Amino acid sequence: MRHALLIAAKDLRERSRDRSVLLYALLLPLGLTLLLNLVLGGVTDPRPFRYAVVDDDRGPVAAAFADALRGAQDGGAVEVRPAGSADEARRLVDAGDVAAAFLLPAGLSPDLAAGRAAAVEVVGDVDAPLGTRVAASIARSFTDRLTSVRVAVEAARRGGSSVDPAELARLVAAEPDPLPVVEDPAPRRELDPTTYYAAGMAVFFLFFSVQFGVTSLLDERRDGTLARLLAAPLRPSSILVGKLLTSCAIGLVSMGVLVVATSLAIGAHWGPPVGVALLVVSGVLAATGLVAVVASVARTAEQASGWQAVLAVALGALGGTFIPIAQVGGPLAAVSLASPHRWFLAGLADLAADGVAGVWPSVTALLVFALAGFGVAGALTRRAVRW
């Protein structure tokens, strides 16, 4: 082990002066994380829908509708602003200041009380289809409620009730829903956009940064220094272990710096440190093991770098480092389980929802990748090292 540590220390001194390591381990992942967060972070952040309300009714029905919107606004789902007229509301919609406008016509309350036809108009922005559909759903839900009250009052009236219809409508409206919907949200298993991009770029470039250790074995063979190492009084396996330790050290430093930098710079929420450390260590081992397999079958360092780049991009895309493949569902989501990136990101989401106890499935999967990679690489390296 002492020889392996000496080889790793020598390689790390050399790699510390290699600008490519700095580029792939720190600058590129950090730069792309900042760029993605700047460009896409605001798009994917959930924001309330903005609506305008024109109240030309000024009656009890309009007041009830305002109460319904106020409840949604208190929950953070919508933002509501008044508009003086229908023309002003349409201008707000055309300008994109609001996603939709509710138009409550004059005489809405008297018409409904008298049993005459009435309507709540929704003017939507064609460029905000989701906000428009939500506005239409809100209006439809409210009018359905009014219809049920109206039907109940009419039934009571025809049944000979002597209660004032307005009082009867108030009593019916005050009745609780017979089948209320109770929200009991499960713990969130989804990273916020900032953390997702930070973690995705960190694990994506991890597969580039760890290659600088194991690939140096091929450099040693090309430069003729491998023969000297094999002639030295040390076990040949110490050479491979030293190279693997170099890869692991570079990967751990890269991930550690990226976790701290993205947390401080853009507010990424990686989660409890213990859980993050478990995922980072297992992720580094998995990346090193898989990259070592490529290095063990390549004949030159250049060939290994090319194959490792293909492997990193393929696994990164499959694992959802750019888009959350797991949320797509279907066969693609199932295939993504073959990527360590997928397990690393899923582990962070589980960490956010369940704490440290939630990361063990992902840690176990990553360690399986690592053990498989180290096993195959160890069996194949005899040909690369020629010991």
PDB file of N, CA, C and O in Angstrom, residues 267-296:
ATOM      1  N   GLY A 267     -26.493  29.202  -4.238  1.00  0.00           N
ATOM      2  CA  GLY A 267     -27.478  28.720  -3.271  1.00  0.00           C
ATOM      3  C   GLY A 267     -28.006  27.325  -3.540  1.00  0.00           C
ATOM      4  O   GLY A 267     -29.161  27.033  -3.224  1.00  0.00           O
ATOM      5  N   ALA A 268     -27.187  26.447  -4.120  1.00  0.00           N
ATOM      6  CA  ALA A 268     -27.617  25.061  -4.336  1.00  0.00           C
ATOM      7  C   ALA A 268     -27.797  24.367  -2.993  1.00  0.00           C
ATOM      8  O   ALA A 268     -26.989  24.533  -2.082  1.00  0.00           O
ATOM      9  N   HIS A 269     -28.875  23.574  -2.898  1.00  0.00           N
ATOM     10  CA  HIS A 269     -29.182  22.859  -1.647  1.00  0.00           C
ATOM     11  C   HIS A 269     -28.868  21.380  -1.836  1.00  0.00           C
ATOM     12  O   HIS A 269     -29.722  20.596  -2.250  1.00  0.00           O
ATOM     13  N   TRP A 270     -27.658  20.997  -1.507  1.00  0.00           N
ATOM     14  CA  TRP A 270     -27.245  19.612  -1.711  1.00  0.00           C
ATOM     15  C   TRP A 270     -27.844  18.679  -0.663  1.00  0.00           C
ATOM     16  O   TRP A 270     -28.046  17.508  -0.925  1.00  0.00           O
ATOM     17  N   GLY A 271     -28.092  19.177   0.516  1.00  0.00           N
ATOM     18  CA  GLY A 271     -28.673  18.338   1.555  1.00  0.00           C
ATOM     19  C   GLY A 271     -27.726  18.135   2.718  1.00  0.00           C
ATOM     20  O   GLY A 271     -26.647  18.749   2.785  1.00  0.00           O
ATOM     21  N   PRO A 272     -28.119  17.265   3.660  1.00  0.00           N
ATOM     22  CA  PRO A 272     -27.267  16.995   4.830  1.00  0.00           C
ATOM     23  C   PRO A 272     -25.871  16.535   4.414  1.00  0.00           C
ATOM     24  O   PRO A 272     -25.735  15.683   3.522  1.00  0.00           O
ATOM     25  N   PRO A 273     -24.822  17.069   5.041  1.00  0.00           N
ATOM     26  CA  PRO A 273     -23.444  16.754   4.624  1.00  0.00           C
ATOM     27  C   PRO A 273     -23.119  15.268   4.630  1.00  0.00           C
ATOM     28  O   PRO A 273     -22.393  14.792   3.752  1.00  0.00           O
ATOM     29  N   VAL A 274     -23.637  14.529   5.623  1.00  0.00           N
ATOM     30  CA  VAL A 274     -23.309  13.101   5.690  1.00  0.00           C
ATOM     31  C   VAL A 274     -23.851  12.370   4.456  1.00  0.00           C
ATOM     32  O   VAL A 274     -23.155  11.564   3.820  1.00  0.00           O
ATOM     33  N   GLY A 275     -25.088  12.655   4.106  1.00  0.00           N
ATOM     34  CA  GLY A 275     -25.676  12.022   2.929  1.00  0.00           C
ATOM     35  C   GLY A 275     -24.961  12.430   1.649  1.00  0.00           C
ATOM     36  O   GLY A 275     -24.727  11.599   0.763  1.00  0.00           O
ATOM     37  N   VAL A 276     -24.627  13.712   1.545  1.00  0.00           N
ATOM     38  CA  VAL A 276     -23.900  14.180   0.360  1.00  0.00           C
ATOM     39  C   VAL A 276     -22.537  13.498   0.275  1.00  0.00           C
ATOM     40  O   VAL A 276     -22.099  13.069  -0.812  1.00  0.00           O
ATOM     41  N   ALA A 277     -21.852  13.372   1.421  1.00  0.00           N
ATOM     42  CA  ALA A 277     -20.533  12.723   1.419  1.00  0.00           C
ATOM     43  C   ALA A 277     -20.637  11.264   0.965  1.00  0.00           C
ATOM     44  O   ALA A 277     -19.800  10.780   0.184  1.00  0.00           O
ATOM     45  N   LEU A 278     -21.666  10.558   1.431  1.00  0.00           N
ATOM     46  CA  LEU A 278     -21.843   9.158   1.013  1.00  0.00           C
ATOM     47  C   LEU A 278     -22.058   9.057  -0.495  1.00  0.00           C
ATOM     48  O   LEU A 278     -21.475   8.193  -1.171  1.00  0.00           O
ATOM     49  N   LEU A 279     -22.875   9.936  -1.022  1.00  0.00           N
ATOM     50  CA  LEU A 279     -23.142   9.903  -2.458  1.00  0.00           C
ATOM     51  C   LEU A 279     -21.907  10.311  -3.264  1.00  0.00           C
ATOM     52  O   LEU A 279     -21.616   9.730  -4.313  1.00  0.00           O
ATOM     53  N   VAL A 280     -21.190  11.318  -2.780  1.00  0.00           N
ATOM     54  CA  VAL A 280     -19.997  11.770  -3.505  1.00  0.00           C
ATOM     55  C   VAL A 280     -18.936  10.669  -3.531  1.00  0.00           C
ATOM     56  O   VAL A 280     -18.358  10.363  -4.583  1.00  0.00           O
ATOM     57  N   VAL A 281     -18.680  10.057  -2.382  1.00  0.00           N
ATOM     58  CA  VAL A 281     -17.648   9.012  -2.336  1.00  0.00           C
ATOM     59  C   VAL A 281     -18.034   7.826  -3.218  1.00  0.00           C
ATOM     60  O   VAL A 281     -17.229   7.328  -4.020  1.00  0.00           O
ATOM     61  N   SER A 282     -19.276   7.370  -3.103  1.00  0.00           N
ATOM     62  CA  SER A 282     -19.702   6.235  -3.928  1.00  0.00           C
ATOM     63  C   SER A 282     -19.750   6.616  -5.401  1.00  0.00           C
ATOM     64  O   SER A 282     -19.425   5.792  -6.270  1.00  0.00           O
ATOM     65  N   GLY A 283     -20.125   7.857  -5.692  1.00  0.00           N
ATOM     66  CA  GLY A 283     -20.128   8.300  -7.091  1.00  0.00           C
ATOM     67  C   GLY A 283     -18.732   8.366  -7.670  1.00  0.00           C
ATOM     68  O   GLY A 283     -18.504   7.977  -8.825  1.00  0.00           O
ATOM     69  N   VAL A 284     -17.774   8.842  -6.891  1.00  0.00           N
ATOM     70  CA  VAL A 284     -16.379   8.895  -7.359  1.00  0.00           C
ATOM     71  C   VAL A 284     -15.849   7.483  -7.599  1.00  0.00           C
ATOM     72  O   VAL A 284     -15.172   7.216  -8.601  1.00  0.00           O
ATOM     73  N   LEU A 285     -16.166   6.561  -6.696  1.00  0.00           N
ATOM     74  CA  LEU A 285     -15.711   5.174  -6.876  1.00  0.00           C
ATOM     75  C   LEU A 285     -16.332   4.558  -8.132  1.00  0.00           C
ATOM     76  O   LEU A 285     -15.646   3.853  -8.894  1.00  0.00           O
ATOM     77  N   ALA A 286     -17.624   4.816  -8.357  1.00  0.00           N
ATOM     78  CA  ALA A 286     -18.275   4.268  -9.548  1.00  0.00           C
ATOM     79  C   ALA A 286     -17.658   4.833 -10.820  1.00  0.00           C
ATOM     80  O   ALA A 286     -17.379   4.091 -11.778  1.00  0.00           O
ATOM     81  N   ALA A 287     -17.434   6.138 -10.842  1.00  0.00           N
ATOM     82  CA  ALA A 287     -16.834   6.756 -12.028  1.00  0.00           C
ATOM     83  C   ALA A 287     -15.430   6.221 -12.264  1.00  0.00           C
ATOM     84  O   ALA A 287     -15.045   5.904 -13.404  1.00  0.00           O
ATOM     85  N   THR A 288     -14.659   6.107 -11.193  1.00  0.00           N
ATOM     86  CA  THR A 288     -13.284   5.602 -11.342  1.00  0.00           C
ATOM     87  C   THR A 288     -13.284   4.161 -11.846  1.00  0.00           C
ATOM     88  O   THR A 288     -12.481   3.801 -12.724  1.00  0.00           O
ATOM     89  N   GLY A 289     -14.176   3.346 -11.320  1.00  0.00           N
ATOM     90  CA  GLY A 289     -14.220   1.953 -11.755  1.00  0.00           C
ATOM     91  C   GLY A 289     -14.564   1.817 -13.225  1.00  0.00           C
ATOM     92  O   GLY A 289     -13.921   1.058 -13.963  1.00  0.00           O
ATOM     93  N   LEU A 290     -15.578   2.553 -13.690  1.00  0.00           N
ATOM     94  CA  LEU A 290     -15.976   2.447 -15.092  1.00  0.00           C
ATOM     95  C   LEU A 290     -14.915   3.024 -16.028  1.00  0.00           C
ATOM     96  O   LEU A 290     -14.643   2.469 -17.102  1.00  0.00           O
ATOM     97  N   VAL A 291     -14.323   4.141 -15.622  1.00  0.00           N
ATOM     98  CA  VAL A 291     -13.262   4.723 -16.455  1.00  0.00           C
ATOM     99  C   VAL A 291     -12.047   3.800 -16.493  1.00  0.00           C
ATOM    100  O   VAL A 291     -11.355   3.702 -17.511  1.00  0.00           O
ATOM    101  N   ALA A 292     -11.790   3.101 -15.394  1.00  0.00           N
ATOM    102  CA  ALA A 292     -10.654   2.169 -15.362  1.00  0.00           C
ATOM    103  C   ALA A 292     -10.849   1.025 -16.343  1.00  0.00           C
ATOM    104  O   ALA A 292      -9.879   0.528 -16.938  1.00  0.00           O
ATOM    105  N   VAL A 293     -12.101   0.597 -16.535  1.00  0.00           N
ATOM    106  CA  VAL A 293     -12.369  -0.464 -17.520  1.00  0.00           C
ATOM    107  C   VAL A 293     -11.970   0.008 -18.921  1.00  0.00           C
ATOM    108  O   VAL A 293     -11.336  -0.723 -19.693  1.00  0.00           O
ATOM    109  N   VAL A 294     -12.347   1.243 -19.241  1.00  0.00           N
ATOM    110  CA  VAL A 294     -11.993   1.779 -20.561  1.00  0.00           C
ATOM    111  C   VAL A 294     -10.474   1.870 -20.712  1.00  0.00           C
ATOM    112  O   VAL A 294      -9.912   1.494 -21.745  1.00  0.00           O
ATOM    113  N   ALA A 295      -9.819   2.365 -19.675  1.00  0.00           N
ATOM    114  CA  ALA A 295      -8.351   2.502 -19.745  1.00  0.00           C
ATOM    115  C   ALA A 295      -7.669   1.144 -19.870  1.00  0.00           C
ATOM    116  O   ALA A 295      -6.601   1.027 -20.489  1.00  0.00           O
ATOM    117  N   SER A 296      -8.277   0.112 -19.309  1.00  0.00           N
ATOM    118  CA  SER A 296      -7.635  -1.203 -19.340  1.00  0.00           C
ATOM    119  C   SER A 296      -7.732  -1.873 -20.707  1.00  0.00           C
ATOM    120  O   SER A 296      -6.950  -2.781 -21.002  1.00  0.00           O
TER     121      SER A 296
END
